[in-house]
mmCIF file of C-alpha atoms in Angstrom:
data_model
loop_
_atom_site.group_PDB
_atom_site.id
_atom_site.type_symbol
_atom_site.label_atom_id
_atom_site.label_comp_id
_atom_site.label_asym_id
_atom_site.label_seq_id
_atom_site.Cartn_x
_atom_site.Cartn_y
_atom_site.Cartn_z
ATOM 1 C CA MET A 26 0.000 0.000 0.000
ATOM 2 C CA VAL A 27 1.275 3.454 -0.885
ATOM 3 C CA SER A 28 0.253 4.967 2.432
ATOM 4 C CA ARG A 29 0.998 8.364 3.857
ATOM 5 C CA THR A 30 1.149 9.168 7.534
ATOM 6 C CA SER A 31 -1.720 11.366 8.682
ATOM 7 C CA ASP A 32 -1.598 14.403 10.920
ATOM 8 C CA ARG A 33 -2.197 12.049 13.843
ATOM 9 C CA GLY A 34 1.273 10.647 13.336
ATOM 10 C CA THR A 35 -0.197 7.191 12.854
ATOM 11 C CA THR A 36 -2.100 5.376 10.147
ATOM 12 C CA ILE A 37 -5.440 3.586 10.277
ATOM 13 C CA PRO A 38 -5.490 -0.092 9.280
ATOM 14 C CA VAL A 39 -7.926 -0.903 6.475
ATOM 15 C CA ILE A 40 -9.086 -4.485 7.023
ATOM 16 C CA ALA A 41 -10.757 -6.404 4.193
ATOM 17 C CA LEU A 42 -13.463 -8.761 5.464
ATOM 18 C CA THR A 43 -14.335 -11.424 2.905
ATOM 19 C CA GLY A 44 -16.119 -14.762 2.739
ATOM 20 C CA TYR A 45 -18.893 -16.584 0.936
ATOM 21 C CA LEU A 46 -22.529 -15.696 1.590
ATOM 22 C CA GLY A 47 -23.596 -17.181 4.914
ATOM 23 C CA ALA A 48 -20.099 -17.784 6.255
ATOM 24 C CA GLY A 49 -20.623 -15.277 9.054
ATOM 25 C CA LYS A 50 -18.869 -12.075 7.927
ATOM 26 C CA THR A 51 -21.479 -9.707 9.307
ATOM 27 C CA THR A 52 -21.770 -11.728 12.517
ATOM 28 C CA LEU A 53 -18.009 -11.389 12.987
ATOM 29 C CA LEU A 54 -18.200 -7.685 12.175
ATOM 30 C CA ASN A 55 -20.924 -7.125 14.748
ATOM 31 C CA HIS A 56 -18.802 -8.966 17.318
ATOM 32 C CA VAL A 57 -15.676 -6.874 16.818
ATOM 33 C CA LEU A 58 -17.747 -3.686 16.761
ATOM 34 C CA ARG A 59 -18.748 -4.457 20.329
ATOM 35 C CA THR A 60 -15.221 -3.779 21.546
ATOM 36 C CA PRO A 61 -15.729 -1.261 24.348
ATOM 37 C CA GLN A 62 -14.898 2.299 23.242
ATOM 38 C CA ALA A 63 -13.588 1.193 19.869
ATOM 39 C CA ARG A 64 -13.913 3.635 16.965
ATOM 40 C CA ILE A 65 -14.512 1.619 13.811
ATOM 41 C CA GLY A 66 -15.351 2.853 10.338
ATOM 42 C CA VAL A 67 -17.214 0.451 8.064
ATOM 43 C CA VAL A 68 -17.421 0.269 4.276
ATOM 44 C CA ILE A 69 -20.093 -2.098 2.947
ATOM 45 C CA ASN A 70 -21.897 -3.002 -0.277
ATOM 46 C CA ASP A 71 -25.380 -1.976 -1.312
ATOM 47 C CA PHE A 72 -27.509 -4.504 -3.174
ATOM 48 C CA GLY A 73 -30.438 -3.060 -5.114
ATOM 49 C CA GLU A 74 -32.431 -0.468 -3.230
ATOM 50 C CA ILE A 75 -32.064 -2.069 0.207
ATOM 51 C CA ASN A 76 -28.776 -1.857 2.048
ATOM 52 C CA VAL A 77 -29.076 -5.369 3.485
ATOM 53 C CA ASP A 78 -25.725 -5.566 5.257
ATOM 54 C CA ALA A 79 -26.020 -2.042 6.651
ATOM 55 C CA GLY A 80 -29.264 -3.049 8.303
ATOM 56 C CA LEU A 81 -27.485 -5.869 10.113
ATOM 57 C CA ILE A 82 -24.537 -3.847 11.347
ATOM 58 C CA SER A 83 -24.905 -2.691 14.952
ATOM 59 C CA GLY A 84 -23.139 0.589 14.377
ATOM 60 C CA GLN A 85 -20.550 2.308 16.486
ATOM 61 C CA ILE A 86 -20.313 4.870 13.710
ATOM 62 C CA ASP A 87 -22.947 7.420 12.775
ATOM 63 C CA GLU A 88 -23.381 6.117 9.228
ATOM 64 C CA PRO A 89 -21.550 3.426 7.301
ATOM 65 C CA ALA A 90 -19.843 4.549 4.131
ATOM 66 C CA SER A 91 -21.776 2.611 1.499
ATOM 67 C CA ILE A 92 -20.583 1.399 -1.887
ATOM 68 C CA ALA A 93 -23.313 0.981 -4.508
ATOM 69 C CA GLY A 94 -23.335 -1.524 -7.313
ATOM 70 C CA GLY A 95 -22.706 -4.962 -5.862
ATOM 71 C CA CYS A 96 -19.330 -6.654 -5.840
ATOM 72 C CA ILE A 97 -16.699 -4.391 -4.382
ATOM 73 C CA CYS A 98 -13.930 -6.008 -6.429
ATOM 74 C CA CYS A 99 -15.695 -4.859 -9.615
ATOM 75 C CA LEU A 100 -15.958 -1.185 -8.764
ATOM 76 C CA PRO A 101 -15.685 1.201 -11.720
ATOM 77 C CA ASP A 102 -12.640 3.430 -11.737
ATOM 78 C CA ASP A 103 -14.439 6.404 -10.256
ATOM 79 C CA GLY A 104 -12.885 6.346 -6.834
ATOM 80 C CA GLN A 105 -15.871 5.057 -4.857
ATOM 81 C CA LEU A 106 -13.778 3.087 -2.415
ATOM 82 C CA ASP A 107 -11.140 5.799 -2.175
ATOM 83 C CA SER A 108 -13.880 8.347 -1.495
ATOM 84 C CA ALA A 109 -15.244 6.202 1.323
ATOM 85 C CA LEU A 110 -11.780 5.699 2.786
ATOM 86 C CA ALA A 111 -11.044 9.415 2.552
ATOM 87 C CA ARG A 112 -14.196 10.201 4.530
ATOM 88 C CA LEU A 113 -13.366 7.687 7.230
ATOM 89 C CA ALA A 114 -9.668 8.612 7.390
ATOM 90 C CA ASP A 115 -10.578 12.123 8.533
ATOM 91 C CA PRO A 116 -8.335 12.672 11.605
ATOM 92 C CA ARG A 117 -11.248 14.279 13.446
ATOM 93 C CA LEU A 118 -12.941 10.878 13.658
ATOM 94 C CA ARG A 119 -9.859 9.333 15.272
ATOM 95 C CA LEU A 120 -10.771 5.826 14.103
ATOM 96 C CA ASP A 121 -8.941 2.748 15.336
ATOM 97 C CA ALA A 122 -9.640 0.790 12.152
ATOM 98 C CA ILE A 123 -11.652 0.737 8.940
ATOM 99 C CA ILE A 124 -13.309 -2.531 7.947
ATOM 100 C CA VAL A 125 -14.324 -3.111 4.323
ATOM 101 C CA GLU A 126 -16.985 -5.831 4.290
ATOM 102 C CA ALA A 127 -17.123 -7.300 0.800
ATOM 103 C CA SER A 128 -19.946 -9.206 -0.828
ATOM 104 C CA GLY A 129 -19.857 -12.992 -0.910
ATOM 105 C CA LEU A 130 -18.899 -12.721 -4.579
ATOM 106 C CA ALA A 131 -15.837 -10.591 -3.951
ATOM 107 C CA ASP A 132 -12.407 -11.940 -4.808
ATOM 108 C CA PRO A 133 -10.131 -11.409 -1.774
ATOM 109 C CA ALA A 134 -7.071 -10.938 -3.994
ATOM 110 C CA ALA A 135 -8.796 -8.269 -6.083
ATOM 111 C CA LEU A 136 -10.041 -6.467 -2.985
ATOM 112 C CA ALA A 137 -6.580 -6.612 -1.427
ATOM 113 C CA ARG A 138 -5.124 -5.017 -4.563
ATOM 114 C CA ILE A 139 -7.726 -2.230 -4.527
ATOM 115 C CA ILE A 140 -6.933 -1.412 -0.912
ATOM 116 C CA GLY A 141 -3.212 -1.900 -1.452
ATOM 117 C CA PHE A 142 -3.042 0.607 -4.288
ATOM 118 C CA SER A 143 -5.059 3.242 -2.481
ATOM 119 C CA GLU A 144 -3.139 6.468 -1.944
ATOM 120 C CA ILE A 145 -5.459 7.944 0.657
ATOM 121 C CA ALA A 146 -3.466 9.748 3.339
ATOM 122 C CA GLY A 147 -3.497 8.202 6.771
ATOM 123 C CA VAL A 148 -4.470 4.612 5.942
ATOM 124 C CA ARG A 149 -2.515 1.398 5.533
ATOM 125 C CA ASP A 150 -3.073 -2.248 4.690
ATOM 126 C CA GLY A 151 -4.659 -3.992 7.684
ATOM 127 C CA GLY A 152 -4.839 -7.474 6.185
ATOM 128 C CA VAL A 153 -7.476 -9.690 4.611
ATOM 129 C CA VAL A 154 -9.776 -11.645 6.947
ATOM 130 C CA ASP A 155 -11.475 -14.499 5.087
ATOM 131 C CA VAL A 156 -14.380 -16.142 6.946
ATOM 132 C CA VAL A 157 -15.284 -19.709 5.987
ATOM 133 C CA ASP A 158 -18.178 -21.924 7.053
ATOM 134 C CA ALA A 159 -16.734 -25.044 8.689
ATOM 135 C CA VAL A 160 -19.854 -27.051 7.798
ATOM 136 C CA ARG A 161 -20.196 -26.095 4.125
ATOM 137 C CA HIS A 162 -16.580 -25.237 3.321
ATOM 138 C CA PHE A 163 -15.878 -28.299 1.199
ATOM 139 C CA ASP A 164 -19.189 -27.909 -0.660
ATOM 140 C CA THR A 165 -18.714 -24.242 -1.496
ATOM 141 C CA VAL A 166 -15.268 -22.690 -1.098
ATOM 142 C CA ASP A 167 -13.145 -25.784 -1.737
ATOM 143 C CA SER A 168 -15.306 -28.216 -3.684
ATOM 144 C CA GLY A 169 -13.125 -28.991 -6.681
ATOM 145 C CA GLY A 170 -10.301 -31.002 -5.143
ATOM 146 C CA GLY A 171 -6.887 -30.766 -6.761
ATOM 147 C CA VAL A 172 -5.404 -27.284 -6.491
ATOM 148 C CA ALA A 173 -6.459 -25.298 -3.419
ATOM 149 C CA PRO A 174 -8.613 -22.195 -4.145
ATOM 150 C CA ALA A 175 -6.735 -19.043 -5.105
ATOM 151 C CA ARG A 176 -8.588 -17.005 -2.450
ATOM 152 C CA TYR A 177 -6.435 -18.648 0.225
ATOM 153 C CA GLY A 178 -3.385 -16.920 -1.194
ATOM 154 C CA ALA A 179 -4.685 -13.426 -0.402
ATOM 155 C CA ALA A 180 -5.820 -14.070 3.170
ATOM 156 C CA THR A 181 -3.757 -12.992 6.143
ATOM 157 C CA LEU A 182 -6.290 -14.397 8.645
ATOM 158 C CA VAL A 183 -8.636 -17.307 7.896
ATOM 159 C CA VAL A 184 -11.484 -17.650 10.399
ATOM 160 C CA VAL A 185 -13.016 -21.124 10.329
ATOM 161 C CA ASN A 186 -16.451 -20.220 11.650
ATOM 162 C CA LYS A 187 -19.416 -22.271 12.895
ATOM 163 C CA LEU A 188 -17.268 -24.944 14.500
ATOM 164 C CA ASP A 189 -20.050 -25.414 17.045
ATOM 165 C CA GLN A 190 -22.105 -26.995 14.243
ATOM 166 C CA ILE A 191 -19.484 -29.716 13.782
ATOM 167 C CA PRO A 192 -19.746 -32.765 16.091
ATOM 168 C CA ASP A 193 -17.262 -32.500 18.954
ATOM 169 C CA ALA A 194 -15.326 -35.563 17.816
ATOM 170 C CA HIS A 195 -14.679 -34.032 14.363
ATOM 171 C CA ARG A 196 -13.989 -30.357 15.122
ATOM 172 C CA ASP A 197 -10.216 -30.584 15.451
ATOM 173 C CA ALA A 198 -9.926 -32.729 12.343
ATOM 174 C CA THR A 199 -12.102 -30.313 10.345
ATOM 175 C CA LEU A 200 -10.012 -27.338 11.417
ATOM 176 C CA ARG A 201 -6.779 -29.182 10.573
ATOM 177 C CA ARG A 202 -8.115 -30.235 7.165
ATOM 178 C CA ILE A 203 -9.077 -26.673 6.228
ATOM 179 C CA GLU A 204 -5.770 -25.333 7.539
ATOM 180 C CA ALA A 205 -3.869 -27.898 5.467
ATOM 181 C CA ARG A 206 -5.639 -26.695 2.334
ATOM 182 C CA VAL A 207 -4.890 -23.070 3.171
ATOM 183 C CA ARG A 208 -1.223 -23.959 3.659
ATOM 184 C CA GLU A 209 -1.068 -25.348 0.114
ATOM 185 C CA ARG A 210 -1.561 -21.779 -1.110
ATOM 186 C CA ASN A 211 -0.330 -19.657 1.744
ATOM 187 C CA SER A 212 2.233 -20.652 4.339
ATOM 188 C CA ARG A 213 1.926 -17.328 6.144
ATOM 189 C CA ALA A 214 -1.839 -17.167 6.712
ATOM 190 C CA HIS A 215 -3.015 -17.279 10.320
ATOM 191 C CA VAL A 216 -5.821 -19.850 10.732
ATOM 192 C CA ILE A 217 -8.123 -19.870 13.758
ATOM 193 C CA GLY A 218 -11.395 -21.544 14.663
ATOM 194 C CA ALA A 219 -14.470 -19.654 15.840
ATOM 195 C CA THR A 220 -18.120 -19.954 16.749
ATOM 196 C CA ASN A 221 -20.636 -17.200 16.016
ATOM 197 C CA GLY A 222 -17.872 -15.094 14.477
ATOM 198 C CA GLN A 223 -16.320 -14.523 17.884
ATOM 199 C CA ILE A 224 -12.649 -13.670 17.509
ATOM 200 C CA ASP A 225 -10.490 -11.499 19.718
ATOM 201 C CA PRO A 226 -10.620 -7.952 18.268
ATOM 202 C CA ASN A 227 -7.000 -7.504 19.380
ATOM 203 C CA LEU A 228 -6.037 -9.637 16.401
ATOM 204 C CA LEU A 229 -7.366 -6.905 14.125
ATOM 205 C CA TYR A 230 -6.780 -3.522 15.702
ATOM 206 C CA ASP A 231 -5.818 -1.484 18.761
ATOM 207 C CA VAL A 232 -8.293 0.665 20.657
ATOM 208 C CA ALA A 233 -6.453 3.972 20.764
ATOM 209 C CA ALA A 234 -9.472 5.851 22.115
ATOM 210 C CA ALA A 235 -10.052 3.675 25.175
ATOM 211 C CA ASN A 236 -9.170 6.519 27.563
ATOM 212 C CA ASP A 237 -10.632 9.310 25.448
ATOM 213 C CA ALA A 238 -13.922 10.643 26.769
ATOM 214 C CA THR A 239 -14.328 13.359 24.134
ATOM 215 C CA GLY A 240 -15.019 11.246 21.058
ATOM 216 C CA GLN A 241 -16.327 12.606 17.788
ATOM 217 C CA LEU A 242 -18.488 9.523 17.147
ATOM 218 C CA SER A 243 -21.831 8.801 18.777
ATOM 219 C CA PHE A 244 -21.476 5.321 20.242
ATOM 220 C CA ARG A 245 -24.913 3.771 20.307
ATOM 221 C CA ASP A 246 -24.298 1.493 23.239
ATOM 222 C CA ALA A 247 -28.033 1.013 23.733
ATOM 223 C CA LEU A 248 -27.993 -1.295 20.716
ATOM 224 C CA PHE A 249 -26.085 -3.875 22.714
ATOM 225 C CA ASP A 250 -28.470 -5.614 25.062
ATOM 226 C CA GLU A 251 -25.951 -8.059 26.459
ATOM 227 C CA PRO A 252 -22.556 -7.338 28.027
ATOM 228 C CA VAL A 253 -19.467 -8.407 26.163
ATOM 229 C CA SER A 254 -18.253 -11.626 27.711
ATOM 230 C CA ALA A 255 -14.619 -11.830 28.669
ATOM 231 C CA HIS A 256 -14.634 -15.489 27.630
ATOM 232 C CA ASP A 257 -16.579 -15.533 24.358
ATOM 233 C CA HIS A 258 -13.598 -16.204 22.140
ATOM 234 C CA VAL A 259 -10.080 -17.579 22.095
ATOM 235 C CA HIS A 260 -7.986 -14.749 23.425
ATOM 236 C CA ALA A 261 -5.013 -13.404 21.545
ATOM 237 C CA ASP A 262 -1.662 -13.641 23.298
ATOM 238 C CA SER A 263 0.836 -10.796 23.345
ATOM 239 C CA VAL A 264 4.492 -10.260 24.177
ATOM 240 C CA THR A 265 6.130 -6.864 24.718
ATOM 241 C CA VAL A 266 9.864 -6.185 24.606
ATOM 242 C CA THR A 267 11.579 -2.850 25.327
ATOM 243 C CA ALA A 268 15.243 -2.083 24.697
ATOM 244 C CA GLU A 269 17.678 0.809 24.917
ATOM 245 C CA GLY A 270 19.978 1.897 22.118
ATOM 246 C CA ALA A 271 19.615 2.330 18.367
ATOM 247 C CA VAL A 272 18.844 -0.977 16.650
ATOM 248 C CA ASP A 273 20.428 -2.655 13.661
ATOM 249 C CA PRO A 274 17.782 -2.368 10.929
ATOM 250 C CA GLU A 275 18.888 -5.627 9.281
ATOM 251 C CA GLN A 276 18.185 -7.589 12.475
ATOM 252 C CA LEU A 277 14.866 -5.841 12.812
ATOM 253 C CA MET A 278 13.783 -6.434 9.216
ATOM 254 C CA GLU A 279 14.487 -10.144 9.558
ATOM 255 C CA LEU A 280 12.012 -10.309 12.443
ATOM 256 C CA LEU A 281 9.392 -8.174 10.730
ATOM 257 C CA GLU A 282 9.525 -10.164 7.512
ATOM 258 C CA PHE A 283 9.633 -13.558 9.215
ATOM 259 C CA PRO A 284 7.913 -13.344 12.617
ATOM 260 C CA PRO A 285 7.627 -16.436 14.820
ATOM 261 C CA ALA A 286 4.915 -18.955 13.982
ATOM 262 C CA GLY A 287 1.583 -17.941 15.464
ATOM 263 C CA VAL A 288 2.332 -14.204 15.537
ATOM 264 C CA TYR A 289 -0.232 -12.384 13.407
ATOM 265 C CA ARG A 290 0.461 -8.726 14.213
ATOM 266 C CA MET A 291 3.436 -6.716 15.436
ATOM 267 C CA LYS A 292 3.521 -3.049 16.358
ATOM 268 C CA GLY A 293 5.788 -0.600 18.089
ATOM 269 C CA VAL A 294 8.299 2.206 17.885
ATOM 270 C CA VAL A 295 11.930 1.552 17.020
ATOM 271 C CA ALA A 296 14.972 3.826 17.150
ATOM 272 C CA VAL A 297 17.364 3.564 14.204
ATOM 273 C CA ARG A 298 20.668 5.425 14.044
ATOM 274 C CA HIS A 299 21.441 7.484 10.985
ATOM 275 C CA ARG A 300 24.491 9.554 10.150
ATOM 276 C CA THR A 301 22.838 12.652 11.586
ATOM 277 C CA GLY A 302 21.411 11.051 14.722
ATOM 278 C CA VAL A 303 18.695 8.717 15.905
ATOM 279 C CA ARG A 304 15.188 8.687 14.477
ATOM 280 C CA GLY A 305 12.114 6.864 15.705
ATOM 281 C CA TYR A 306 9.927 4.830 13.368
ATOM 282 C CA LEU A 307 6.416 3.503 13.796
ATOM 283 C CA VAL A 308 6.218 -0.155 12.828
ATOM 284 C CA ASN A 309 3.101 -2.175 12.006
ATOM 285 C CA VAL A 310 3.058 -5.733 10.680
ATOM 286 C CA VAL A 311 -0.002 -7.745 9.648
ATOM 287 C CA GLY A 312 0.828 -11.132 8.202
ATOM 288 C CA PRO A 313 3.340 -10.507 5.407
ATOM 289 C CA ALA A 314 2.507 -6.787 5.128
ATOM 290 C CA VAL A 315 5.059 -4.529 6.830
ATOM 291 C CA HIS A 316 4.431 -0.813 7.222
ATOM 292 C CA ILE A 317 7.063 1.595 8.520
ATOM 293 C CA ALA A 318 6.447 5.312 9.017
ATOM 294 C CA ARG A 319 8.853 8.019 10.090
ATOM 295 C CA GLY A 320 8.490 9.309 13.601
ATOM 296 C CA ALA A 321 10.145 12.252 15.280
ATOM 297 C CA ALA A 322 13.888 12.624 15.554
ATOM 298 C CA SER A 323 15.058 11.702 19.024
ATOM 299 C CA SER A 324 18.067 12.333 21.178
ATOM 300 C CA GLY A 325 17.259 9.150 23.086
ATOM 301 C CA ALA A 326 17.125 5.645 21.714
ATOM 302 C CA GLU A 327 14.409 3.502 23.230
ATOM 303 C CA SER A 328 12.514 0.940 21.231
ATOM 304 C CA HIS A 329 9.588 -1.296 22.006
ATOM 305 C CA LEU A 330 7.719 -3.943 20.072
ATOM 306 C CA VAL A 331 4.529 -5.865 20.755
ATOM 307 C CA ALA A 332 3.748 -9.213 19.118
ATOM 308 C CA ILE A 333 0.107 -10.368 18.975
ATOM 309 C CA GLY A 334 -1.188 -13.750 17.897
ATOM 310 C CA THR A 335 -2.536 -17.089 19.065
ATOM 311 C CA HIS A 336 -0.896 -20.266 20.299
ATOM 312 C CA PHE A 337 2.665 -19.069 19.766
ATOM 313 C CA ASP A 338 5.788 -19.812 21.762
ATOM 314 C CA THR A 339 6.013 -16.735 23.983
ATOM 315 C CA GLU A 340 9.566 -17.365 25.174
ATOM 316 C CA LEU A 341 10.889 -17.951 21.659
ATOM 317 C CA THR A 342 9.068 -14.845 20.482
ATOM 318 C CA ARG A 343 10.445 -12.762 23.341
ATOM 319 C CA SER A 344 13.964 -13.981 22.555
ATOM 320 C CA ARG A 345 13.701 -13.151 18.859
ATOM 321 C CA MET A 346 12.258 -9.712 19.595
ATOM 322 C CA ALA A 347 15.037 -8.972 22.080
ATOM 323 C CA GLU A 348 17.628 -10.003 19.495
ATOM 324 C CA ALA A 349 16.008 -7.796 16.845
ATOM 325 C CA LEU A 350 16.093 -4.828 19.228
ATOM 326 C CA ARG A 351 19.664 -5.418 20.327
ATOM 327 C CA MET A 352 21.770 -2.255 20.121
ATOM 328 C CA ALA A 353 23.738 -2.031 16.901
ATOM 329 C CA ASP A 354 27.456 -2.764 17.172
ATOM 330 C CA GLY A 355 29.061 0.286 15.628
ATOM 331 C CA PRO A 356 27.817 2.338 12.670
ATOM 332 C CA ILE A 357 25.090 0.979 10.414
ATOM 333 C CA SER A 358 26.500 -0.215 7.107
ATOM 334 C CA ALA A 359 25.702 1.656 3.924
ATOM 335 C CA THR A 360 24.021 -1.488 2.571
ATOM 336 C CA ALA A 361 21.740 -1.700 5.603
ATOM 337 C CA GLN A 362 20.948 2.000 5.356
ATOM 338 C CA ARG A 363 19.933 1.637 1.706
ATOM 339 C CA ARG A 364 17.852 -1.431 2.407
ATOM 340 C CA TRP A 365 16.060 0.347 5.247
ATOM 341 C CA GLN A 366 15.345 3.371 3.065
ATOM 342 C CA ARG A 367 13.958 1.153 0.307
ATOM 343 C CA TYR A 368 11.783 -0.544 2.890
ATOM 344 C CA LEU A 369 10.580 2.829 4.136
ATOM 345 C CA ALA A 370 9.815 4.004 0.594
ATOM 346 C CA ARG A 371 7.582 0.994 -0.032
ATOM 347 C CA SER A 372 5.401 2.013 2.896
#
């Protein structure tokens, strides 16, 4: 994604939410929207004269930004999606994330490209969440045998939903079978099981406004009749590492490009030494997508990273993060400097 840092100094993740009709996309969306004090922008499809999906979304935003004309991956080149993103990226809204809920017909790869090539200031690639129905998966998504479906290749997070409708004795085997098919196309995708679309929102975004009582959005909490359970989903794990001293960007890039198994997101601020001093950078990783944005120049040199995922080896992850944040031994090589700058330019 050709993203540009907003006036907030951070960027908003744009998360593509895909899946066949009936897989549970809107159910999952409603679940993550219930995150207390979260500020979420939503882009959806209109079908005909009735905005079906909008009617199902329990909004924490005043109005969803709607896209007319059906399949979002077939939008005409008139900037509809960019216009919606531009509205929601307004710094005054101070959103934590933007979720683009695609129709069941949408191609995840095409949608990922549309989001990835957006040049709207203040947004970045937040990954592709593909929801599949555990019961009907091999009758709909993956019915042909042979080569695994191409949609797997675009997903950063595959949510195998409706596992509660699978007999207890077969749930683990079903999840493993679907994961094995995903792995044929995508070794980096994060695969998790779910019931009723209930995943930990921390896998998708951070709630930056949790302590902000002066929000610009009208949270319609009255829509939620039941409290959010602290145990309604498999919780994401996290590991935080802080270090002093300017880091070696080559060590850091190795971690960002190849995080430990089970780590889905990484975020933080890192200090990198340049010829003229030390500069801080904001780092965000979702699956294989790495985004780095320039921060303020700093006379100090403290870095911290947070890794978020499920079922990962926390001690191994902590060790790798500590190694990546280890203070550089001597000046940074010209090769490393160039590689870092190229990396920065791609963001």
